[in-house]
Amino acid sequence: MTCGTCHVEAKEQWSGSVHASIRCQECHGGEGTYTLSSDEAAAYVSRGDAPSRSFDHGPSFAGPPDRRQIPELCGNCHADVERMNPFGLRTDQLARYWTSGHGKTLREKGDDRVAVCTDCHGNHDVLGSRDPNCKTHPKNIPDTCATCHVDTALMGEFDLPVEVVEEYRQSVHGTLLLEQGDTGAPTCATCHGNHSAMPPGFATVGAVCGQCHQHAAIEFAKSVHSTLSDHKGCVQCHGGGEGRHFHLIERITKPTGLLIQRYEHLLASEPSPTPQRINEALNPDPRRIMEHALPTCMECHDDLEDDESLPKLFQLLEEIAKAEQRYVATARRLDEVGQGVLLVDNQRFKFEDARTHLIELAPLQHTLDNSVIDGKVDELNVVCAQVNKELDELERGLRLRRGALIPIWVFALVFAGACYAKYKRLKLRHVKPLPARSD
Ligand code: HEC
Ligand code: HEC
Ligand code: HEC
Ligand code: HEC
Ligand code: HEC
Ligand code: HEC
Ligand code: HEC
Ligand code: HEC
Ligand code: HEC
């Protein structure tokens, strides 16, 4: 009889895992097979993975691996190039693991409350990460890390924040991944590394964002801010939350929008608002928005009475918003006209350029350079104007053609009328009267 005869549950999990081809003994030791009478065996088998009676597994049996031994146990195979080659798997996991915060604490302090291989991959139910049930599938990673990282008592002992997971879930990336299933969004492991879980420094994080947002990063590098050593880069604007801005990445207009809403509520609760308050609510002062929504800007732009930076940023945003509206209006018109009899394929083709300009506009504003934005907005406007003009012409042409049809219709009607009259007359003359009835 084999291990699985008695350890039914372990065997079941194991046989559905990537490790189904490696034997229990590789990790636990023990004999290849055991000879027991069926009565003896039954006494052990009945309780599956919690057998009540002690069983002698033989001298080579190592038992369940100690947590501290697990990295080396897995590394026996996974750091072995020869063994992993046939499967095309990397062999750097163990080496990287020892460089991680987790690995260091395990090795240097012998503290086994950190994550070891099995916490992220499972014991017997190890799966390939493409499997949606796998603990390391991108969608499941936040939960996998959360098993420890939302544990207030545990994290408190290491002086680590617990809000990172919740903040991540609320971020643009978290909602993208968890609600829309877009695995292109970064997970915990994208920024921290799969095996080298360390907080990347501010410098490397700029590079992290740039891996996916190349255009934004390139344009940002042209801005004044990128030359300042104490500017925190992308997160200075996009980071939210209590100082842990890396996890709560947001669109900058989101907090601004929220603040405007708050003003509106304030206004609603005011019994008789003064004209000044109404004005304040409808046109919130950039400075007050910034003080509340983007306080980190105040680290440098504190003297806003004279500082034109923030009004300028708003002006840029407004210009972009207007360009966007123009784009949407043109696109809608194109659709409406296209639904009729007119062929607008040419105009659709031209309009593709507008789309390109619009997409380019978003990252461009990171230069904080008005002339660059103006240039792009102009290009977009030119395309929209051209498309609108051609649509005007097409519609005018259609009206003309419809107009030209009127005489033809009149002629056709008159002709039909004449034919009918003629027919009637002929019928009267040639149709014989019916024979008279006999009764
Ligand atoms: C005849 C039934 C039987 C067979 C066959 C058997 N085991 Fe067990 N196993 C038990 C029982 C009973 C226990 C719990 C009591 C004990 O520690 O001896 C156990 C416990 C274990 C434990 C946990 C030990 C601990 O200290 O918590 C591991 C790991 C284990 N077995 C692995 C194996 C492996 C690997 C094989 C095959 C090489 C195997 N077993 C074969 C009955 C069996
Ligand atoms: C890739 C290595 C590996 C393989 C292969 C493996 N195990 Fe385990 N097993 C572990 C680890 C790791 C633990 C958990 C140790 C811990 O958490 O204390 C474990 C725990 C156990 C336990 C203790 C109870 C439990 O489930 O936690 C039993 C029993 C067991 N294994 C049986 C088996 C049997 C039977 C097989 C073959 C069908 C098998 N194992 C194959 C790594 C392995
Ligand atoms: C006896 C050698 C051996 C040991 C020990 C071992 N593995 Fe594996 N592991 C393999 C082999 C071989 C594969 C590839 C199986 C395949 O693709 O069919 C694999 C595959 C994997 C995969 C899937 C990789 C992928 O993306 O396809 C993970 C994850 C994994 N092992 C984790 C672990 C962990 C965690 C441990 C320790 C608990 C461990 N392994 C112990 C041999 C081993
Ligand atoms: C903190 C969590 C965590 C720990 C600890 C961890 N892994 Fe991983 N592991 C991951 C993630 C995440 C992936 C990537 C999954 C993917 O491809 O998206 C991964 C991937 C793998 C793979 C697939 C090949 C690859 O490198 O992409 C293997 C094999 C593997 N790990 C083995 C190990 C071994 C061995 C250990 C212990 C030395 C270990 N892991 C520890 C999270 C972890
Ligand atoms: C089994 C529990 C456990 C799991 C699962 C776990 N961690 Fe940790 N992690 C810890 C503990 C405990 C520490 C504190 C140890 C330290 O700071 O050295 C820690 C520390 C960290 C640190 C800080 C390291 C440093 O040097 O300051 C980062 C970053 C981290 N974990 C990321 C992750 C990520 C990402 C995942 C999921 C892929 C994850 N952890 C899964 C327990 C866990
Ligand atoms: C967009 C990149 C990014 C993502 C995604 C991300 N992190 Fe972080 N994380 C960072 C950076 C950068 C730091 C260090 C700077 C700081 O303290 O804010 C950090 C810090 C941490 C720390 C604290 C380390 C310390 O010493 O204070 C932990 C723990 C942590 N992250 C865990 C996670 C977990 C768990 C997830 C997933 C839920 C996650 N991170 C997702 C970039 C990221
Ligand atoms: C693994 C790739 C990846 C990384 C790394 C990454 N992002 Fe993203 N991010 C995305 C994807 C995908 C979207 C979805 C919208 C898109 O396609 O631009 C997104 C969306 C955003 C948005 C919202 C844009 C919108 O249109 O709603 C902002 C802001 C953002 N990311 C900033 C950052 C910052 C700051 C960092 C670095 C801390 C970062 N991202 C790191 C992939 C990534
Ligand atoms: C000075 C403030 C500021 C800084 C610094 C900044 N951004 Fe932005 N970013 C904005 C504004 C304003 C928008 C306009 C859209 C929004 O988020 O509301 C934006 C938009 C974006 C978008 C969405 C663009 C789209 O296609 O819709 C991404 C992605 C992005 N930023 C990434 C980054 C990255 C990566 C960095 C760092 C290299 C960065 N940002 C630095 C202010 C900033
Ligand atoms: C580390 C200091 C620092 C931080 C933090 C900072 N800025 Fe700046 N910013 C500067 C400096 C220095 C300049 C260039 C000098 C000037 O023109 O005022 C500048 C220029 C600007 C400009 C362009 C002004 C122009 O006329 O070209 C804008 C817009 C701007 N900042 C917006 C912001 C926003 C929004 C934030 C917060 C998300 C922010 N800044 C955070 C230091 C900073």
PDB file of N, CA and C in Angstrom, residues 166-233:
ATOM      1  N   GLU A 166      -6.054  47.248   1.381  1.00  0.00           N
ATOM      2  CA  GLU A 166      -7.328  47.905   1.098  1.00  0.00           C
ATOM      3  C   GLU A 166      -7.123  49.083   0.142  1.00  0.00           C
ATOM      4  N   GLU A 167      -6.030  49.821   0.375  1.00  0.00           N
ATOM      5  CA  GLU A 167      -5.749  50.955  -0.515  1.00  0.00           C
ATOM      6  C   GLU A 167      -5.522  50.478  -1.937  1.00  0.00           C
ATOM      7  N   TYR A 168      -4.777  49.392  -2.049  1.00  0.00           N
ATOM      8  CA  TYR A 168      -4.548  48.853  -3.392  1.00  0.00           C
ATOM      9  C   TYR A 168      -5.876  48.472  -4.048  1.00  0.00           C
ATOM     10  N   ARG A 169      -6.751  47.824  -3.280  1.00  0.00           N
ATOM     11  CA  ARG A 169      -8.026  47.377  -3.856  1.00  0.00           C
ATOM     12  C   ARG A 169      -8.838  48.558  -4.381  1.00  0.00           C
ATOM     13  N   GLN A 170      -8.686  49.726  -3.734  1.00  0.00           N
ATOM     14  CA  GLN A 170      -9.465  50.888  -4.154  1.00  0.00           C
ATOM     15  C   GLN A 170      -8.794  51.679  -5.276  1.00  0.00           C
ATOM     16  N   SER A 171      -7.549  51.362  -5.553  1.00  0.00           N
ATOM     17  CA  SER A 171      -6.796  52.155  -6.535  1.00  0.00           C
ATOM     18  C   SER A 171      -7.293  51.875  -7.954  1.00  0.00           C
ATOM     19  N   VAL A 172      -6.880  52.716  -8.897  1.00  0.00           N
ATOM     20  CA  VAL A 172      -7.257  52.463 -10.297  1.00  0.00           C
ATOM     21  C   VAL A 172      -6.835  51.062 -10.717  1.00  0.00           C
ATOM     22  N   HIS A 173      -5.655  50.669 -10.270  1.00  0.00           N
ATOM     23  CA  HIS A 173      -5.145  49.356 -10.675  1.00  0.00           C
ATOM     24  C   HIS A 173      -5.925  48.225 -10.023  1.00  0.00           C
ATOM     25  N   GLY A 174      -6.205  48.382  -8.722  1.00  0.00           N
ATOM     26  CA  GLY A 174      -6.950  47.346  -8.011  1.00  0.00           C
ATOM     27  C   GLY A 174      -8.326  47.128  -8.607  1.00  0.00           C
ATOM     28  N   THR A 175      -9.042  48.212  -8.907  1.00  0.00           N
ATOM     29  CA  THR A 175     -10.385  48.047  -9.473  1.00  0.00           C
ATOM     30  C   THR A 175     -10.299  47.449 -10.877  1.00  0.00           C
ATOM     31  N   LEU A 176      -9.275  47.859 -11.584  1.00  0.00           N
ATOM     32  CA  LEU A 176      -9.082  47.330 -12.936  1.00  0.00           C
ATOM     33  C   LEU A 176      -8.898  45.813 -12.894  1.00  0.00           C
ATOM     34  N   LEU A 177      -8.035  45.387 -11.976  1.00  0.00           N
ATOM     35  CA  LEU A 177      -7.708  43.959 -11.885  1.00  0.00           C
ATOM     36  C   LEU A 177      -8.858  43.166 -11.274  1.00  0.00           C
ATOM     37  N   LEU A 178      -9.373  43.643 -10.142  1.00  0.00           N
ATOM     38  CA  LEU A 178     -10.301  42.826  -9.358  1.00  0.00           C
ATOM     39  C   LEU A 178     -11.728  42.926  -9.865  1.00  0.00           C
ATOM     40  N   GLU A 179     -12.107  44.085 -10.412  1.00  0.00           N
ATOM     41  CA  GLU A 179     -13.487  44.223 -10.877  1.00  0.00           C
ATOM     42  C   GLU A 179     -13.621  43.979 -12.373  1.00  0.00           C
ATOM     43  N   GLN A 180     -12.605  44.434 -13.132  1.00  0.00           N
ATOM     44  CA  GLN A 180     -12.721  44.263 -14.578  1.00  0.00           C
ATOM     45  C   GLN A 180     -11.882  43.111 -15.111  1.00  0.00           C
ATOM     46  N   GLY A 181     -11.159  42.466 -14.201  1.00  0.00           N
ATOM     47  CA  GLY A 181     -10.378  41.297 -14.612  1.00  0.00           C
ATOM     48  C   GLY A 181      -9.266  41.598 -15.602  1.00  0.00           C
ATOM     49  N   ASP A 182      -8.773  42.838 -15.595  1.00  0.00           N
ATOM     50  CA  ASP A 182      -7.698  43.215 -16.518  1.00  0.00           C
ATOM     51  C   ASP A 182      -6.349  42.880 -15.891  1.00  0.00           C
ATOM     52  N   THR A 183      -5.745  41.778 -16.360  1.00  0.00           N
ATOM     53  CA  THR A 183      -4.494  41.349 -15.741  1.00  0.00           C
ATOM     54  C   THR A 183      -3.300  42.176 -16.228  1.00  0.00           C
ATOM     55  N   GLY A 184      -3.566  43.213 -17.041  1.00  0.00           N
ATOM     56  CA  GLY A 184      -2.503  44.134 -17.427  1.00  0.00           C
ATOM     57  C   GLY A 184      -2.170  45.103 -16.307  1.00  0.00           C
ATOM     58  N   ALA A 185      -3.038  45.204 -15.320  1.00  0.00           N
ATOM     59  CA  ALA A 185      -2.801  46.116 -14.201  1.00  0.00           C
ATOM     60  C   ALA A 185      -1.789  45.499 -13.244  1.00  0.00           C
ATOM     61  N   PRO A 186      -0.978  46.340 -12.592  1.00  0.00           N
ATOM     62  CA  PRO A 186       0.016  45.782 -11.685  1.00  0.00           C
ATOM     63  C   PRO A 186      -0.634  45.218 -10.421  1.00  0.00           C
ATOM     64  N   THR A 187      -0.124  44.094  -9.948  1.00  0.00           N
ATOM     65  CA  THR A 187      -0.532  43.559  -8.648  1.00  0.00           C
ATOM     66  C   THR A 187       0.610  43.802  -7.668  1.00  0.00           C
ATOM     67  N   CYS A 188       0.424  43.349  -6.420  1.00  0.00           N
ATOM     68  CA  CYS A 188       1.469  43.494  -5.409  1.00  0.00           C
ATOM     69  C   CYS A 188       2.806  42.992  -5.949  1.00  0.00           C
ATOM     70  N   ALA A 189       2.761  41.848  -6.626  1.00  0.00           N
ATOM     71  CA  ALA A 189       4.004  41.208  -7.037  1.00  0.00           C
ATOM     72  C   ALA A 189       4.673  41.926  -8.209  1.00  0.00           C
ATOM     73  N   THR A 190       3.901  42.708  -8.992  1.00  0.00           N
ATOM     74  CA  THR A 190       4.509  43.444 -10.104  1.00  0.00           C
ATOM     75  C   THR A 190       5.491  44.472  -9.552  1.00  0.00           C
ATOM     76  N   CYS A 191       5.091  45.180  -8.507  1.00  0.00           N
ATOM     77  CA  CYS A 191       5.946  46.216  -7.942  1.00  0.00           C
ATOM     78  C   CYS A 191       6.965  45.649  -6.965  1.00  0.00           C
ATOM     79  N   HIS A 192       6.578  44.633  -6.206  1.00  0.00           N
ATOM     80  CA  HIS A 192       7.478  44.127  -5.162  1.00  0.00           C
ATOM     81  C   HIS A 192       8.316  42.965  -5.642  1.00  0.00           C
ATOM     82  N   GLY A 193       8.018  42.457  -6.806  1.00  0.00           N
ATOM     83  CA  GLY A 193       8.732  41.288  -7.298  1.00  0.00           C
ATOM     84  C   GLY A 193       8.029  40.040  -6.820  1.00  0.00           C
ATOM     85  N   ASN A 194       8.067  38.977  -7.630  1.00  0.00           N
ATOM     86  CA  ASN A 194       7.421  37.735  -7.215  1.00  0.00           C
ATOM     87  C   ASN A 194       8.111  37.171  -5.984  1.00  0.00           C
ATOM     88  N   HIS A 195       9.407  37.175  -6.003  1.00  0.00           N
ATOM     89  CA  HIS A 195      10.142  36.517  -4.920  1.00  0.00           C
ATOM     90  C   HIS A 195      10.999  37.458  -4.115  1.00  0.00           C
ATOM     91  N   SER A 196      11.283  38.639  -4.661  1.00  0.00           N
ATOM     92  CA  SER A 196      12.091  39.573  -3.894  1.00  0.00           C
ATOM     93  C   SER A 196      11.195  40.643  -3.298  1.00  0.00           C
ATOM     94  N   ALA A 197      10.260  40.206  -2.423  1.00  0.00           N
ATOM     95  CA  ALA A 197       9.299  41.152  -1.853  1.00  0.00           C
ATOM     96  C   ALA A 197       9.986  42.193  -0.981  1.00  0.00           C
ATOM     97  N   MET A 198      10.364  43.286  -1.606  1.00  0.00           N
ATOM     98  CA  MET A 198      10.968  44.397  -0.883  1.00  0.00           C
ATOM     99  C   MET A 198      10.293  45.658  -1.369  1.00  0.00           C
ATOM    100  N   PRO A 199      10.205  46.675  -0.522  1.00  0.00           N
ATOM    101  CA  PRO A 199       9.653  47.916  -1.053  1.00  0.00           C
ATOM    102  C   PRO A 199      10.651  48.532  -2.014  1.00  0.00           C
ATOM    103  N   PRO A 200      10.261  48.735  -3.271  1.00  0.00           N
ATOM    104  CA  PRO A 200      11.172  49.414  -4.183  1.00  0.00           C
ATOM    105  C   PRO A 200      11.341  50.865  -3.748  1.00  0.00           C
ATOM    106  N   GLY A 201      12.489  51.457  -3.992  1.00  0.00           N
ATOM    107  CA  GLY A 201      12.707  52.848  -3.611  1.00  0.00           C
ATOM    108  C   GLY A 201      11.937  53.774  -4.531  1.00  0.00           C
ATOM    109  N   PHE A 202      11.918  55.039  -4.186  1.00  0.00           N
ATOM    110  CA  PHE A 202      11.193  56.000  -5.017  1.00  0.00           C
ATOM    111  C   PHE A 202      11.752  56.029  -6.429  1.00  0.00           C
ATOM    112  N   ALA A 203      13.084  55.943  -6.534  1.00  0.00           N
ATOM    113  CA  ALA A 203      13.713  56.028  -7.842  1.00  0.00           C
ATOM    114  C   ALA A 203      13.260  54.867  -8.718  1.00  0.00           C
ATOM    115  N   THR A 204      13.297  53.660  -8.158  1.00  0.00           N
ATOM    116  CA  THR A 204      12.931  52.507  -8.974  1.00  0.00           C
ATOM    117  C   THR A 204      11.450  52.506  -9.283  1.00  0.00           C
ATOM    118  N   VAL A 205      10.640  53.127  -8.410  1.00  0.00           N
ATOM    119  CA  VAL A 205       9.211  53.103  -8.661  1.00  0.00           C
ATOM    120  C   VAL A 205       8.852  53.960  -9.863  1.00  0.00           C
ATOM    121  N   GLY A 206       9.566  55.041 -10.052  1.00  0.00           N
ATOM    122  CA  GLY A 206       9.360  55.843 -11.260  1.00  0.00           C
ATOM    123  C   GLY A 206       9.513  54.932 -12.465  1.00  0.00           C
ATOM    124  N   ALA A 207      10.552  54.090 -12.391  1.00  0.00           N
ATOM    125  CA  ALA A 207      10.782  53.154 -13.489  1.00  0.00           C
ATOM    126  C   ALA A 207       9.674  52.118 -13.546  1.00  0.00           C
ATOM    127  N   VAL A 208       9.168  51.712 -12.379  1.00  0.00           N
ATOM    128  CA  VAL A 208       8.078  50.729 -12.344  1.00  0.00           C
ATOM    129  C   VAL A 208       6.866  51.253 -13.109  1.00  0.00           C
ATOM    130  N   CYS A 209       6.455  52.485 -12.827  1.00  0.00           N
ATOM    131  CA  CYS A 209       5.281  53.044 -13.507  1.00  0.00           C
ATOM    132  C   CYS A 209       5.571  53.151 -15.005  1.00  0.00           C
ATOM    133  N   GLY A 210       6.810  53.532 -15.319  1.00  0.00           N
ATOM    134  CA  GLY A 210       7.187  53.755 -16.708  1.00  0.00           C
ATOM    135  C   GLY A 210       7.175  52.488 -17.548  1.00  0.00           C
ATOM    136  N   GLN A 211       7.304  51.339 -16.919  1.00  0.00           N
ATOM    137  CA  GLN A 211       7.252  50.077 -17.670  1.00  0.00           C
ATOM    138  C   GLN A 211       5.954  49.978 -18.455  1.00  0.00           C
ATOM    139  N   CYS A 212       4.884  50.436 -17.837  1.00  0.00           N
ATOM    140  CA  CYS A 212       3.587  50.328 -18.505  1.00  0.00           C
ATOM    141  C   CYS A 212       3.131  51.663 -19.089  1.00  0.00           C
ATOM    142  N   HIS A 213       3.433  52.764 -18.406  1.00  0.00           N
ATOM    143  CA  HIS A 213       2.994  54.077 -18.885  1.00  0.00           C
ATOM    144  C   HIS A 213       4.177  54.814 -19.497  1.00  0.00           C
ATOM    145  N   GLN A 214       4.685  54.246 -20.588  1.00  0.00           N
ATOM    146  CA  GLN A 214       5.895  54.799 -21.191  1.00  0.00           C
ATOM    147  C   GLN A 214       5.743  56.257 -21.575  1.00  0.00           C
ATOM    148  N   HIS A 215       4.621  56.583 -22.237  1.00  0.00           N
ATOM    149  CA  HIS A 215       4.476  57.945 -22.744  1.00  0.00           C
ATOM    150  C   HIS A 215       4.412  58.946 -21.604  1.00  0.00           C
ATOM    151  N   ALA A 216       3.621  58.617 -20.587  1.00  0.00           N
ATOM    152  CA  ALA A 216       3.520  59.520 -19.449  1.00  0.00           C
ATOM    153  C   ALA A 216       4.897  59.733 -18.838  1.00  0.00           C
ATOM    154  N   ALA A 217       5.661  58.650 -18.716  1.00  0.00           N
ATOM    155  CA  ALA A 217       6.981  58.747 -18.083  1.00  0.00           C
ATOM    156  C   ALA A 217       7.929  59.600 -18.921  1.00  0.00           C
ATOM    157  N   ILE A 218       7.883  59.407 -20.238  1.00  0.00           N
ATOM    158  CA  ILE A 218       8.771  60.179 -21.116  1.00  0.00           C
ATOM    159  C   ILE A 218       8.434  61.671 -21.019  1.00  0.00           C
ATOM    160  N   GLU A 219       7.133  61.977 -21.053  1.00  0.00           N
ATOM    161  CA  GLU A 219       6.732  63.389 -21.014  1.00  0.00           C
ATOM    162  C   GLU A 219       7.008  63.989 -19.645  1.00  0.00           C
ATOM    163  N   PHE A 220       6.776  63.187 -18.599  1.00  0.00           N
ATOM    164  CA  PHE A 220       7.057  63.683 -17.251  1.00  0.00           C
ATOM    165  C   PHE A 220       8.532  64.061 -17.126  1.00  0.00           C
ATOM    166  N   ALA A 221       9.395  63.270 -17.760  1.00  0.00           N
ATOM    167  CA  ALA A 221      10.836  63.524 -17.665  1.00  0.00           C
ATOM    168  C   ALA A 221      11.202  64.886 -18.261  1.00  0.00           C
ATOM    169  N   LYS A 222      10.301  65.466 -19.077  1.00  0.00           N
ATOM    170  CA  LYS A 222      10.587  66.783 -19.663  1.00  0.00           C
ATOM    171  C   LYS A 222      10.110  67.915 -18.760  1.00  0.00           C
ATOM    172  N   SER A 223       9.395  67.600 -17.690  1.00  0.00           N
ATOM    173  CA  SER A 223       8.812  68.656 -16.858  1.00  0.00           C
ATOM    174  C   SER A 223       9.800  69.173 -15.818  1.00  0.00           C
ATOM    175  N   VAL A 224       9.503  70.369 -15.276  1.00  0.00           N
ATOM    176  CA  VAL A 224      10.366  70.931 -14.231  1.00  0.00           C
ATOM    177  C   VAL A 224      10.473  69.981 -13.057  1.00  0.00           C
ATOM    178  N   HIS A 225       9.372  69.340 -12.734  1.00  0.00           N
ATOM    179  CA  HIS A 225       9.357  68.500 -11.535  1.00  0.00           C
ATOM    180  C   HIS A 225      10.389  67.388 -11.576  1.00  0.00           C
ATOM    181  N   SER A 226      10.632  66.853 -12.772  1.00  0.00           N
ATOM    182  CA  SER A 226      11.521  65.691 -12.843  1.00  0.00           C
ATOM    183  C   SER A 226      12.958  66.062 -12.478  1.00  0.00           C
ATOM    184  N   THR A 227      13.259  67.361 -12.485  1.00  0.00           N
ATOM    185  CA  THR A 227      14.632  67.756 -12.165  1.00  0.00           C
ATOM    186  C   THR A 227      14.822  67.986 -10.666  1.00  0.00           C
ATOM    187  N   LEU A 228      13.709  67.912  -9.898  1.00  0.00           N
ATOM    188  CA  LEU A 228      13.807  68.214  -8.464  1.00  0.00           C
ATOM    189  C   LEU A 228      14.059  66.938  -7.677  1.00  0.00           C
ATOM    190  N   SER A 229      15.038  66.979  -6.793  1.00  0.00           N
ATOM    191  CA  SER A 229      15.385  65.750  -6.072  1.00  0.00           C
ATOM    192  C   SER A 229      14.322  65.386  -5.039  1.00  0.00           C
ATOM    193  N   ASP A 230      13.626  66.381  -4.496  1.00  0.00           N
ATOM    194  CA  ASP A 230      12.653  66.043  -3.453  1.00  0.00           C
ATOM    195  C   ASP A 230      11.228  65.881  -3.985  1.00  0.00           C
ATOM    196  N   HIS A 231      11.069  65.879  -5.298  1.00  0.00           N
ATOM    197  CA  HIS A 231       9.750  65.608  -5.864  1.00  0.00           C
ATOM    198  C   HIS A 231       9.580  64.100  -5.976  1.00  0.00           C
ATOM    199  N   LYS A 232       8.414  63.591  -5.591  1.00  0.00           N
ATOM    200  CA  LYS A 232       8.265  62.133  -5.506  1.00  0.00           C
ATOM    201  C   LYS A 232       7.816  61.491  -6.819  1.00  0.00           C
ATOM    202  N   GLY A 233       7.901  62.253  -7.896  1.00  0.00           N
ATOM    203  CA  GLY A 233       7.571  61.662  -9.195  1.00  0.00           C
ATOM    204  C   GLY A 233       6.083  61.424  -9.342  1.00  0.00           C
TER     205      GLY A 233
END
